[in-house]
Each structure stands twice: as structure tokens, then as C-alpha cells.
Amino acid sequence: MILLTSLTLILLLAILIPPTSPSPSPTSSDHDIQTLKHLKQFRTPSGFRQSMPKLIASVRKGPGKRDWVTMQYIAGGYHQMARKLNSAGGLEEEENQTLKLVVATYKMAESVYVDWLSLGEDDYPQLEYVMERTTVLRHWGDALKSLGMEDEAEMVWRKGVEEGLWKREMCRPEREVEVVGEGKWFYELEEVFETKVVERIRSSIEGVREEYVADVEAGRGPETWKKEEAGLHSTKSWSQLPLYVDGDRKTVVCDERYKKTCEVFGPKNFDGAAKGQVKFSVMEGNTYVRPHAGPTMERLRLHCSIVGAVGADSWIRVGNEKRRWDVGGCFVFDESCEHEVSITEVVDGGEYRVVLIADLANVFLKDFDDYREARWEGGGG
């Protein structure tokens, strides 16, 4: 954490200087060759820490001042740092300063990008590493919203609609795909699953609860689970226990602790998402998950409340609709649409709100090939 904070402070001193006069568009040069190396390094695990100072130096030099691709990577690096600062806790001021850098750098990159589009030039080697436009708009808008600049965030997301990237500002996947119907924020089980699957899910809840209680009594409760580290929540605590990740079964957890749960929500009985999870999600009272939109339309997300009745003012919001969890009840929502969670208190059933989350292939995908790719191999149900 000391290392991360120190790096943040160093980068805060390296604020980009916008060009004071028109500069030529980037051309192939030794400068570009070095920049390409740094962009490649950025894409490696944790590579942004090593590449960020080099990319900042690149932009501050001559032709780099017109290098909007590199500016976007720098903004993306700040975005990663802000998430890490949030997950560390107790560093709100450092996080806010970093979010301001995200916003300022994306804004600068956008200005240069618009100028570049108007020139219509293609002699720009950095295009090999261009960031997805949806990623830019997602990160930029998220930073604005985290800073309380909601109107500005909506303006950024509106760009995505105007450019044909998204159909709704509230739903911001990395890639828009065709679906049947207009789409809803929430779905009842009967709208998504066949009758036999609905019955299987509902009849399984008590068995899932029994396995969870047995796990707690064996000293393997939520306090031993992995804390959420994506920088999405604040205040109290949010822990998770994965059972399946991208179709990969967590053998020890499933065989020794949650055999029934893993069977019901495994590939023989459930059309899970190829890129998704089946997991327990546990939150204490006074936990808040900031607004965010999932990256893909290829999956929907199932929530089943297992343990822990929450207060009347606890909720999950998806789009412009809010719902509460009723113990033993389930619902499905479109995770690619903006959602946030507020757990004010757990009023019955212990100190935790326990939800079983299961990602499923989006049954509303219009193209069957999209659906086939979205579901995990061997999916059934």
C-alpha cells in the first residue's frame, strides 16, 4: 500500500500539459517506436505501473502532445489506480485526486481525437493499440459520476448512444448485440427459465441455505472469504466465495462444502454464462456499491436471497428501478445496465446479507450463434 500511494503521488506531479500551439499529427519516428513499446508493456499484468511514467513523458515531448491513444492509456492507468485506492480504503482524498486526473486526461485526449478525426490522416502507428471506444466512454463517465458530476457523466455516455455504440445510456456494454424485445431492468424467473428450471431453483434454496449454515458452523464463514477488490464498494464489507468462474468448477469448495449448490447451478442443470460466475455474495450492513455497468450483454445475473433479511431502506437499483431482497426469493437483472446496491442494515438472520449469484447466458440474444457462444460448454437445464 505504501508503494501504491507513493506511485500515486509521483503521478499526481506529472500532470499532462496541453499543447499551447497546433502540432503536427504523429508520424513514424524513434519516438513512436519507444511509445509503442510502452503501450505494449501497459497491457501486461500490472504493466501500467512501469509504463505510466514513460507514457506521461512521451506525451509531454514534442509530437507526443498530439498522441491521443497514449493519452487514453494514461487515463486508463489513472482509472486502475483509483480502483485500487478505493479497495484499499481510507484513501478517499488520494482516490478523488486520481479520479480528477482520469477526467482531465480523457477530456484532453478527446479534444485531440476530435481534431485528428477532422484531419482524416492515418499515418499514426499508435492506432495498433487503440483503446476500445466503449472502454474510453465507460471509464470517463464512471470517473465523472464518482466525483458527483452526474450531468457531465451522462453527456459522456450520451456520446456512446449518438455514435451508435449503445441503445441506452443506462446500459453500457463493451459490445452491443441484438436482443429480442426492448429489454428490461429486472426479470421474473418465469420470463427467463423453463418451468422445470424455475421449480428446480426455487426448491433448491433451502438446501443451499443448509450448506451455507454448515459452512459457517465449521468456521468457514464469510469472514474467511475473499474481499471484493475491484474498487466498487465503500464503507463496511463485501465478501465473495466463487463456485464456478468462467465455467471452471472450484473442485474443493464444490466437493467438500457446497455439493448440492454446485449440482443445481452446474452445467448439467443450468445454462451458465461462459464468461461469468456462480458465487456467494455477502454484505454487512452499511455497505454501499457504487453505480457501475457490467461489460457484456451476453449474460444476465440471477440473485437468490439465502440468509439475512435487510432493512426496508436497503435496495438494489438497476436502471431506474429499485428492488429489495426477500429471503428465499430470486430475480434476474441485466447486468450490462447501470446498477448500485445499498445495504443499510441486516435486521434478521445474522450480521450478513447472503445472496447466491449465478450468471446465465442471455436468453434474449437474437442471434443463436451469439447465445451458443455465451453459454458455458455443456450447459443444460
CSV table of C-alpha atoms in Angstrom, one decimal:
chain,number,residue,atom,x,y,z
A,1,MET,CA,0.0,0.0,0.0
A,2,ILE,CA,2.9,2.4,0.7
A,3,LEU,CA,4.3,1.6,-2.7
A,4,LEU,CA,0.9,2.3,-4.4
A,5,THR,CA,0.4,5.5,-2.5
A,6,SER,CA,3.9,6.7,-3.4
A,7,LEU,CA,3.3,5.9,-7.0
A,8,THR,CA,0.1,7.8,-7.0
A,9,LEU,CA,1.8,10.9,-5.5
A,10,ILE,CA,4.5,10.7,-8.1
A,11,LEU,CA,2.0,10.5,-10.9
A,12,LEU,CA,0.0,13.4,-9.5
A,13,LEU,CA,3.0,15.5,-10.0
A,14,ALA,CA,3.2,14.5,-13.7
A,15,ILE,CA,0.0,16.2,-14.8
A,16,LEU,CA,-0.2,16.5,-18.5
A,17,ILE,CA,0.5,19.9,-20.2
A,18,PRO,CA,-1.9,20.5,-23.1
A,19,PRO,CA,-0.3,21.7,-26.3
A,20,THR,CA,0.0,25.5,-26.4
A,21,SER,CA,0.0,25.6,-30.2
A,22,PRO,CA,-1.1,23.3,-33.1
A,23,SER,CA,1.3,20.4,-33.6
A,24,PRO,CA,1.6,18.0,-36.5
A,25,SER,CA,-0.1,14.7,-36.2
A,26,PRO,CA,2.2,11.9,-35.0
A,27,THR,CA,4.4,10.3,-37.7
A,28,SER,CA,6.7,7.2,-37.6
A,29,SER,CA,9.8,8.0,-35.7
A,30,ASP,CA,12.1,6.7,-32.9
A,31,HIS,CA,9.7,8.5,-30.5
A,32,ASP,CA,6.8,6.4,-31.8
A,33,ILE,CA,8.8,3.2,-31.6
A,34,GLN,CA,9.5,3.8,-27.9
A,35,THR,CA,5.9,4.7,-27.3
A,36,LEU,CA,4.7,1.5,-28.9
A,37,LYS,CA,6.9,-0.5,-26.6
A,38,HIS,CA,5.4,1.3,-23.5
A,39,LEU,CA,1.9,0.8,-24.8
A,40,LYS,CA,2.6,-3.0,-25.2
A,41,GLN,CA,4.0,-3.1,-21.7
A,42,PHE,CA,0.9,-1.4,-20.3
A,43,ARG,CA,-1.2,-4.3,-21.5
A,44,THR,CA,0.8,-6.8,-19.4
A,45,PRO,CA,-0.3,-7.8,-15.9
A,46,SER,CA,0.4,-4.8,-13.6
A,47,GLY,CA,2.4,-3.3,-16.5
A,48,PHE,CA,0.7,0.1,-16.1
A,49,ARG,CA,2.8,0.8,-13.1
A,50,GLN,CA,6.1,0.6,-15.0
A,51,SER,CA,4.8,2.1,-18.2
A,52,MET,CA,2.8,5.1,-16.9
A,53,PRO,CA,5.7,7.4,-16.2
A,54,LYS,CA,7.2,6.6,-19.6
A,55,LEU,CA,3.9,7.3,-21.4
A,56,ILE,CA,3.5,10.6,-19.5
A,57,ALA,CA,7.0,11.6,-20.5
A,58,SER,CA,6.2,10.6,-24.1
A,59,VAL,CA,3.1,12.8,-24.2
A,60,ARG,CA,5.0,15.8,-22.7
A,61,LYS,CA,7.5,15.6,-25.5
A,62,GLY,CA,7.1,17.2,-29.0
A,63,PRO,CA,4.8,15.1,-31.3
A,64,GLY,CA,3.5,13.1,-28.3
A,65,LYS,CA,1.4,16.1,-27.4
A,66,ARG,CA,-0.9,15.1,-30.2
A,67,ASP,CA,-0.9,11.4,-29.3
A,68,TRP,CA,-4.5,10.8,-28.2
A,69,VAL,CA,-4.1,7.0,-28.0
A,70,THR,CA,-1.3,7.3,-25.4
A,71,MET,CA,-3.4,9.9,-23.5
A,72,GLN,CA,-6.2,7.4,-23.3
A,73,TYR,CA,-3.9,4.8,-21.9
A,74,ILE,CA,-2.6,7.2,-19.3
A,75,ALA,CA,-6.2,8.0,-18.3
A,76,GLY,CA,-6.9,4.2,-18.2
A,77,GLY,CA,-3.9,3.8,-15.8
A,78,TYR,CA,-5.3,6.5,-13.5
A,79,HIS,CA,-8.6,4.7,-13.6
A,80,GLN,CA,-7.0,1.5,-12.4
A,81,MET,CA,-5.2,3.3,-9.7
A,82,ALA,CA,-8.4,4.9,-8.5
A,83,ARG,CA,-10.0,1.5,-8.2
A,84,LYS,CA,-7.1,0.2,-6.2
A,85,LEU,CA,-7.1,3.2,-3.9
A,86,ASN,CA,-10.8,2.6,-3.3
A,87,SER,CA,-10.4,-1.0,-2.5
A,88,ALA,CA,-7.6,-0.2,0.0
A,89,GLY,CA,-9.9,2.0,2.0
A,90,GLY,CA,-9.1,5.1,4.0
A,91,LEU,CA,-7.6,6.9,1.0
A,92,GLU,CA,-10.6,9.0,-0.2
A,93,GLU,CA,-8.6,12.1,-0.9
A,94,GLU,CA,-6.0,10.3,-3.0
A,95,GLU,CA,-8.8,8.5,-4.9
A,96,ASN,CA,-10.6,11.7,-5.7
A,97,GLN,CA,-7.4,13.4,-6.9
A,98,THR,CA,-6.7,10.4,-9.1
A,99,LEU,CA,-10.3,10.4,-10.5
A,100,LYS,CA,-9.8,14.1,-11.4
A,101,LEU,CA,-6.8,13.1,-13.4
A,102,VAL,CA,-8.8,10.4,-15.1
A,103,VAL,CA,-11.4,13.1,-16.2
A,104,ALA,CA,-8.8,15.7,-17.2
A,105,THR,CA,-6.7,13.3,-19.2
A,106,TYR,CA,-9.7,11.7,-21.1
A,107,LYS,CA,-11.0,15.2,-21.8
A,108,MET,CA,-7.7,16.2,-23.3
A,109,ALA,CA,-7.5,13.0,-25.3
A,110,GLU,CA,-11.0,13.6,-26.6
A,111,SER,CA,-10.1,17.1,-27.8
A,112,VAL,CA,-7.0,15.8,-29.7
A,113,TYR,CA,-9.0,12.8,-31.0
A,114,VAL,CA,-11.7,15.1,-32.5
A,115,ASP,CA,-9.0,17.2,-34.2
A,116,TRP,CA,-7.4,14.0,-35.6
A,117,LEU,CA,-10.7,12.8,-37.0
A,118,SER,CA,-11.2,16.1,-38.8
A,119,LEU,CA,-7.8,15.9,-40.4
A,120,GLY,CA,-8.5,12.4,-41.7
A,121,GLU,CA,-4.9,11.3,-41.5
A,122,ASP,CA,-3.9,7.6,-41.0
A,123,ASP,CA,-0.1,7.9,-40.5
A,124,TYR,CA,-0.4,7.1,-36.8
A,125,PRO,CA,1.4,3.9,-35.6
A,126,GLN,CA,-0.2,4.0,-32.1
A,127,LEU,CA,-3.5,3.1,-33.8
A,128,GLU,CA,-2.3,-0.5,-33.4
A,129,TYR,CA,-3.0,-0.2,-29.7
A,130,VAL,CA,-6.1,2.0,-29.9
A,131,MET,CA,-8.4,1.5,-26.9
A,132,GLU,CA,-12.0,0.4,-27.5
A,133,ARG,CA,-14.2,3.5,-27.8
A,134,THR,CA,-16.7,1.9,-25.4
A,135,THR,CA,-14.0,1.4,-22.8
A,136,VAL,CA,-13.0,5.1,-23.0
A,137,LEU,CA,-16.5,6.3,-22.6
A,138,ARG,CA,-17.3,3.8,-19.7
A,139,HIS,CA,-14.2,4.8,-17.7
A,140,TRP,CA,-14.5,8.5,-18.4
A,141,GLY,CA,-18.2,8.6,-17.4
A,142,ASP,CA,-17.7,6.4,-14.3
A,143,ALA,CA,-15.0,8.8,-13.0
A,144,LEU,CA,-17.2,11.8,-13.5
A,145,LYS,CA,-20.1,10.1,-11.7
A,146,SER,CA,-17.8,9.0,-8.8
A,147,LEU,CA,-16.9,12.7,-8.4
A,148,GLY,CA,-20.6,13.6,-8.2
A,149,MET,CA,-20.6,15.2,-11.7
A,150,GLU,CA,-23.7,13.3,-12.9
A,151,ASP,CA,-24.7,15.7,-15.7
A,152,GLU,CA,-21.2,15.6,-17.2
A,153,ALA,CA,-21.2,11.8,-16.9
A,154,GLU,CA,-24.5,11.5,-18.8
A,155,MET,CA,-23.1,13.7,-21.5
A,156,VAL,CA,-20.2,11.3,-22.0
A,157,TRP,CA,-22.4,8.3,-22.1
A,158,ARG,CA,-24.7,10.0,-24.5
A,159,LYS,CA,-21.8,10.1,-26.9
A,160,GLY,CA,-22.0,6.3,-27.0
A,161,VAL,CA,-25.6,6.4,-28.0
A,162,GLU,CA,-25.0,9.1,-30.6
A,163,GLU,CA,-22.1,7.2,-32.1
A,164,GLY,CA,-24.2,4.0,-32.3
A,165,LEU,CA,-22.3,2.1,-29.7
A,166,TRP,CA,-25.2,1.7,-27.3
A,167,LYS,CA,-29.0,2.0,-27.5
A,168,ARG,CA,-29.5,3.3,-24.0
A,169,GLU,CA,-27.3,5.5,-21.8
A,170,MET,CA,-28.0,3.4,-18.8
A,171,CYS,CA,-26.8,0.2,-20.5
A,172,ARG,CA,-23.1,0.4,-21.5
A,173,PRO,CA,-21.6,-3.0,-22.6
A,174,GLU,CA,-18.3,-3.1,-24.3
A,175,ARG,CA,-20.1,-4.5,-27.3
A,176,GLU,CA,-23.8,-4.0,-28.2
A,177,VAL,CA,-25.5,-7.1,-29.6
A,178,GLU,CA,-29.0,-7.6,-30.9
A,179,VAL,CA,-31.7,-8.8,-28.4
A,180,VAL,CA,-35.3,-9.8,-28.7
A,181,GLY,CA,-37.6,-7.0,-27.4
A,182,GLU,CA,-36.8,-3.7,-25.8
A,183,GLY,CA,-35.1,-5.2,-22.7
A,184,LYS,CA,-36.0,-4.8,-19.1
A,185,TRP,CA,-34.1,-3.9,-15.9
A,186,PHE,CA,-35.4,-6.9,-14.0
A,187,TYR,CA,-37.0,-10.2,-14.9
A,188,GLU,CA,-39.0,-12.7,-13.0
A,189,LEU,CA,-37.7,-16.3,-13.2
A,190,GLU,CA,-40.6,-17.4,-15.4
A,191,GLU,CA,-39.6,-14.8,-18.0
A,192,VAL,CA,-36.1,-16.3,-18.3
A,193,PHE,CA,-36.2,-20.1,-17.5
A,194,GLU,CA,-38.3,-23.0,-18.5
A,195,THR,CA,-40.8,-24.2,-15.8
A,196,LYS,CA,-38.7,-27.2,-14.7
A,197,VAL,CA,-35.7,-24.9,-14.2
A,198,VAL,CA,-37.7,-22.4,-12.2
A,199,GLU,CA,-39.0,-25.2,-10.0
A,200,ARG,CA,-35.5,-26.6,-9.5
A,201,ILE,CA,-34.1,-23.3,-8.5
A,202,ARG,CA,-36.9,-22.5,-6.0
A,203,SER,CA,-36.8,-25.9,-4.5
A,204,SER,CA,-33.0,-25.7,-4.0
A,205,ILE,CA,-32.9,-22.6,-1.9
A,206,GLU,CA,-33.4,-24.4,1.4
A,207,GLY,CA,-30.6,-26.9,0.6
A,208,VAL,CA,-28.3,-24.0,-0.4
A,209,ARG,CA,-29.1,-22.4,3.0
A,210,GLU,CA,-28.3,-25.6,4.8
A,211,GLU,CA,-24.9,-25.9,3.1
A,212,TYR,CA,-24.1,-22.2,3.9
A,213,VAL,CA,-25.1,-22.6,7.6
A,214,ALA,CA,-23.0,-25.8,7.9
A,215,ASP,CA,-20.0,-23.9,6.4
A,216,VAL,CA,-20.4,-21.1,9.0
A,217,GLU,CA,-20.7,-23.6,11.8
A,218,ALA,CA,-17.5,-25.3,10.6
A,219,GLY,CA,-15.6,-22.0,10.9
A,220,ARG,CA,-15.6,-21.3,7.2
A,221,GLY,CA,-18.0,-18.4,7.1
A,222,PRO,CA,-17.8,-15.0,5.2
A,223,GLU,CA,-15.0,-13.6,7.5
A,224,THR,CA,-12.7,-16.2,5.8
A,225,TRP,CA,-13.8,-15.4,2.2
A,226,LYS,CA,-12.2,-13.1,-0.3
A,227,LYS,CA,-13.0,-9.4,0.0
A,228,GLU,CA,-14.2,-7.6,-3.1
A,229,GLU,CA,-11.1,-5.9,-4.6
A,230,ALA,CA,-12.4,-4.2,-7.8
A,231,GLY,CA,-12.9,-0.9,-6.0
A,232,LEU,CA,-16.7,-1.0,-6.4
A,233,HIS,CA,-17.8,-0.7,-2.8
A,234,SER,CA,-17.3,1.5,0.2
A,235,THR,CA,-17.9,1.6,3.9
A,236,LYS,CA,-18.4,-1.8,5.6
A,237,SER,CA,-17.6,-5.1,3.9
A,238,TRP,CA,-18.4,-7.2,0.8
A,239,SER,CA,-17.0,-10.8,0.5
A,240,GLN,CA,-17.4,-13.5,-2.1
A,241,LEU,CA,-17.0,-17.2,-2.4
A,242,PRO,CA,-16.8,-18.4,-6.1
A,243,LEU,CA,-18.2,-21.9,-7.0
A,244,TYR,CA,-17.7,-21.5,-10.8
A,245,VAL,CA,-15.7,-19.0,-12.7
A,246,ASP,CA,-16.0,-18.8,-16.5
A,247,GLY,CA,-17.2,-22.4,-16.4
A,248,ASP,CA,-14.3,-23.6,-14.2
A,249,ARG,CA,-15.6,-25.6,-11.2
A,250,LYS,CA,-13.9,-24.9,-7.9
A,251,THR,CA,-13.4,-28.5,-7.1
A,252,VAL,CA,-12.6,-28.4,-3.4
A,253,VAL,CA,-15.3,-25.9,-2.5
A,254,CYS,CA,-17.9,-27.8,-4.5
A,255,ASP,CA,-17.0,-31.3,-3.4
A,256,GLU,CA,-16.4,-30.7,0.2
A,257,ARG,CA,-18.7,-27.8,1.1
A,258,TYR,CA,-21.4,-27.0,-1.5
A,259,LYS,CA,-22.1,-30.2,-3.3
A,260,LYS,CA,-25.9,-29.6,-3.7
A,261,THR,CA,-25.5,-26.0,-4.7
A,262,CYS,CA,-22.8,-26.8,-7.3
A,263,GLU,CA,-25.0,-29.5,-8.8
A,264,VAL,CA,-28.1,-27.3,-9.2
A,265,PHE,CA,-26.1,-24.4,-10.7
A,266,GLY,CA,-23.7,-26.6,-12.6
A,267,PRO,CA,-23.6,-27.3,-16.3
A,268,LYS,CA,-25.9,-30.3,-16.3
A,269,ASN,CA,-28.8,-28.3,-14.8
A,270,PHE,CA,-28.1,-24.6,-15.6
A,271,ASP,CA,-27.2,-22.6,-18.7
A,272,GLY,CA,-24.4,-20.6,-17.1
A,273,ALA,CA,-22.5,-17.8,-18.8
A,274,ALA,CA,-19.2,-18.8,-20.5
A,275,LYS,CA,-17.8,-15.5,-19.1
A,276,GLY,CA,-19.4,-15.3,-15.7
A,277,GLN,CA,-19.6,-16.7,-12.2
A,278,VAL,CA,-21.7,-18.7,-9.7
A,279,LYS,CA,-20.8,-17.4,-6.3
A,280,PHE,CA,-22.0,-16.4,-2.8
A,281,SER,CA,-22.0,-12.7,-2.3
A,282,VAL,CA,-22.1,-11.5,1.3
A,283,MET,CA,-22.5,-7.9,2.6
A,284,GLU,CA,-22.6,-6.5,6.0
A,285,GLY,CA,-25.0,-3.6,7.0
A,286,ASN,CA,-23.7,-0.2,6.0
A,287,THR,CA,-22.2,-1.4,2.7
A,288,TYR,CA,-22.6,0.6,-0.5
A,289,VAL,CA,-21.8,-0.5,-4.0
A,290,ARG,CA,-21.3,2.5,-6.3
A,291,PRO,CA,-23.1,2.7,-9.7
A,292,HIS,CA,-21.5,0.7,-12.4
A,293,ALA,CA,-22.5,-1.2,-15.6
A,294,GLY,CA,-21.2,-4.7,-16.5
A,295,PRO,CA,-19.1,-5.2,-19.6
A,296,THR,CA,-21.3,-7.6,-21.5
A,297,MET,CA,-24.8,-8.2,-22.8
A,298,GLU,CA,-24.1,-11.9,-23.3
A,299,ARG,CA,-25.2,-12.7,-19.7
A,300,LEU,CA,-27.9,-12.0,-17.3
A,301,ARG,CA,-27.5,-12.2,-13.5
A,302,LEU,CA,-29.6,-14.2,-11.1
A,303,HIS,CA,-29.9,-13.2,-7.4
A,304,CYS,CA,-31.3,-15.6,-4.9
A,305,SER,CA,-31.5,-14.4,-1.3
A,306,ILE,CA,-30.3,-17.1,1.1
A,307,VAL,CA,-29.9,-15.6,4.5
A,308,GLY,CA,-30.2,-12.2,6.1
A,309,ALA,CA,-33.4,-10.1,5.8
A,310,VAL,CA,-32.4,-6.5,5.1
A,311,GLY,CA,-34.0,-3.2,6.3
A,312,ALA,CA,-36.8,-1.5,4.4
A,313,ASP,CA,-34.4,1.1,3.0
A,314,SER,CA,-31.9,-1.4,1.6
A,315,TRP,CA,-32.1,-2.0,-2.1
A,316,ILE,CA,-30.5,-2.8,-5.5
A,317,ARG,CA,-31.1,-0.3,-8.3
A,318,VAL,CA,-30.9,-1.4,-12.0
A,319,GLY,CA,-31.5,1.4,-14.4
A,320,ASN,CA,-34.3,3.5,-12.9
A,321,GLU,CA,-35.9,0.6,-10.9
A,322,LYS,CA,-35.3,-0.5,-7.4
A,323,ARG,CA,-35.9,-3.8,-5.7
A,324,ARG,CA,-35.3,-5.4,-2.3
A,325,TRP,CA,-34.3,-9.0,-1.5
A,326,ASP,CA,-36.8,-11.3,0.1
A,327,VAL,CA,-35.2,-14.3,1.8
A,328,GLY,CA,-35.9,-17.3,-0.3
A,329,GLY,CA,-36.8,-15.2,-3.3
A,330,CYS,CA,-35.0,-14.8,-6.6
A,331,PHE,CA,-34.9,-12.3,-9.5
A,332,VAL,CA,-32.8,-11.8,-12.7
A,333,PHE,CA,-31.4,-8.5,-14.0
A,334,ASP,CA,-29.5,-7.1,-16.9
A,335,GLU,CA,-26.0,-6.6,-15.5
A,336,SER,CA,-24.9,-4.6,-18.5
A,337,CYS,CA,-27.1,-1.8,-17.3
A,338,GLU,CA,-26.1,0.6,-14.5
A,339,HIS,CA,-26.7,-0.9,-11.1
A,340,GLU,CA,-25.9,0.0,-7.5
A,341,VAL,CA,-26.5,-1.5,-4.1
A,342,SER,CA,-27.2,-0.1,-0.6
A,343,ILE,CA,-27.4,-2.4,2.4
A,344,THR,CA,-28.3,-0.2,5.4
A,345,GLU,CA,-28.7,-3.0,7.9
A,346,VAL,CA,-29.4,-6.7,8.3
A,347,VAL,CA,-32.4,-7.0,10.5
A,348,ASP,CA,-32.8,-10.8,10.8
A,349,GLY,CA,-30.8,-13.9,10.2
A,350,GLY,CA,-27.4,-12.8,11.4
A,351,GLU,CA,-25.0,-10.0,10.5
A,352,TYR,CA,-24.8,-10.7,6.8
A,353,ARG,CA,-27.0,-10.4,3.7
A,354,VAL,CA,-26.2,-13.6,1.8
A,355,VAL,CA,-27.1,-13.9,-1.9
A,356,LEU,CA,-26.3,-16.6,-4.3
A,357,ILE,CA,-25.3,-15.1,-7.7
A,358,ALA,CA,-25.4,-17.1,-10.9
A,359,ASP,CA,-24.6,-15.6,-14.3
A,360,LEU,CA,-26.6,-17.2,-17.1
A,361,ALA,CA,-26.4,-16.9,-20.9
A,362,ASN,CA,-28.7,-14.2,-22.1
A,363,VAL,CA,-31.8,-16.0,-23.4
A,364,PHE,CA,-32.9,-12.8,-25.2
A,365,LEU,CA,-29.9,-12.8,-27.6
A,366,LYS,CA,-31.4,-12.6,-31.1
A,367,ASP,CA,-28.6,-14.5,-32.9
A,368,PHE,CA,-28.4,-18.1,-31.8
A,369,ASP,CA,-24.7,-18.2,-32.5
A,370,ASP,CA,-24.3,-15.4,-30.0
A,371,TYR,CA,-26.2,-17.4,-27.5
A,372,ARG,CA,-24.2,-20.6,-28.2
A,373,GLU,CA,-21.0,-18.7,-27.6
A,374,ALA,CA,-22.4,-17.0,-24.4
A,375,ARG,CA,-23.3,-20.3,-22.6
A,376,TRP,CA,-20.7,-22.5,-21.0
A,377,GLU,CA,-19.8,-25.7,-22.7
A,378,GLY,CA,-22.2,-28.5,-21.9
A,379,GLY,CA,-24.8,-26.2,-20.4
A,380,GLY,CA,-28.2,-27.7,-19.8
A,381,GLY,CA,-31.4,-27.1,-18.0
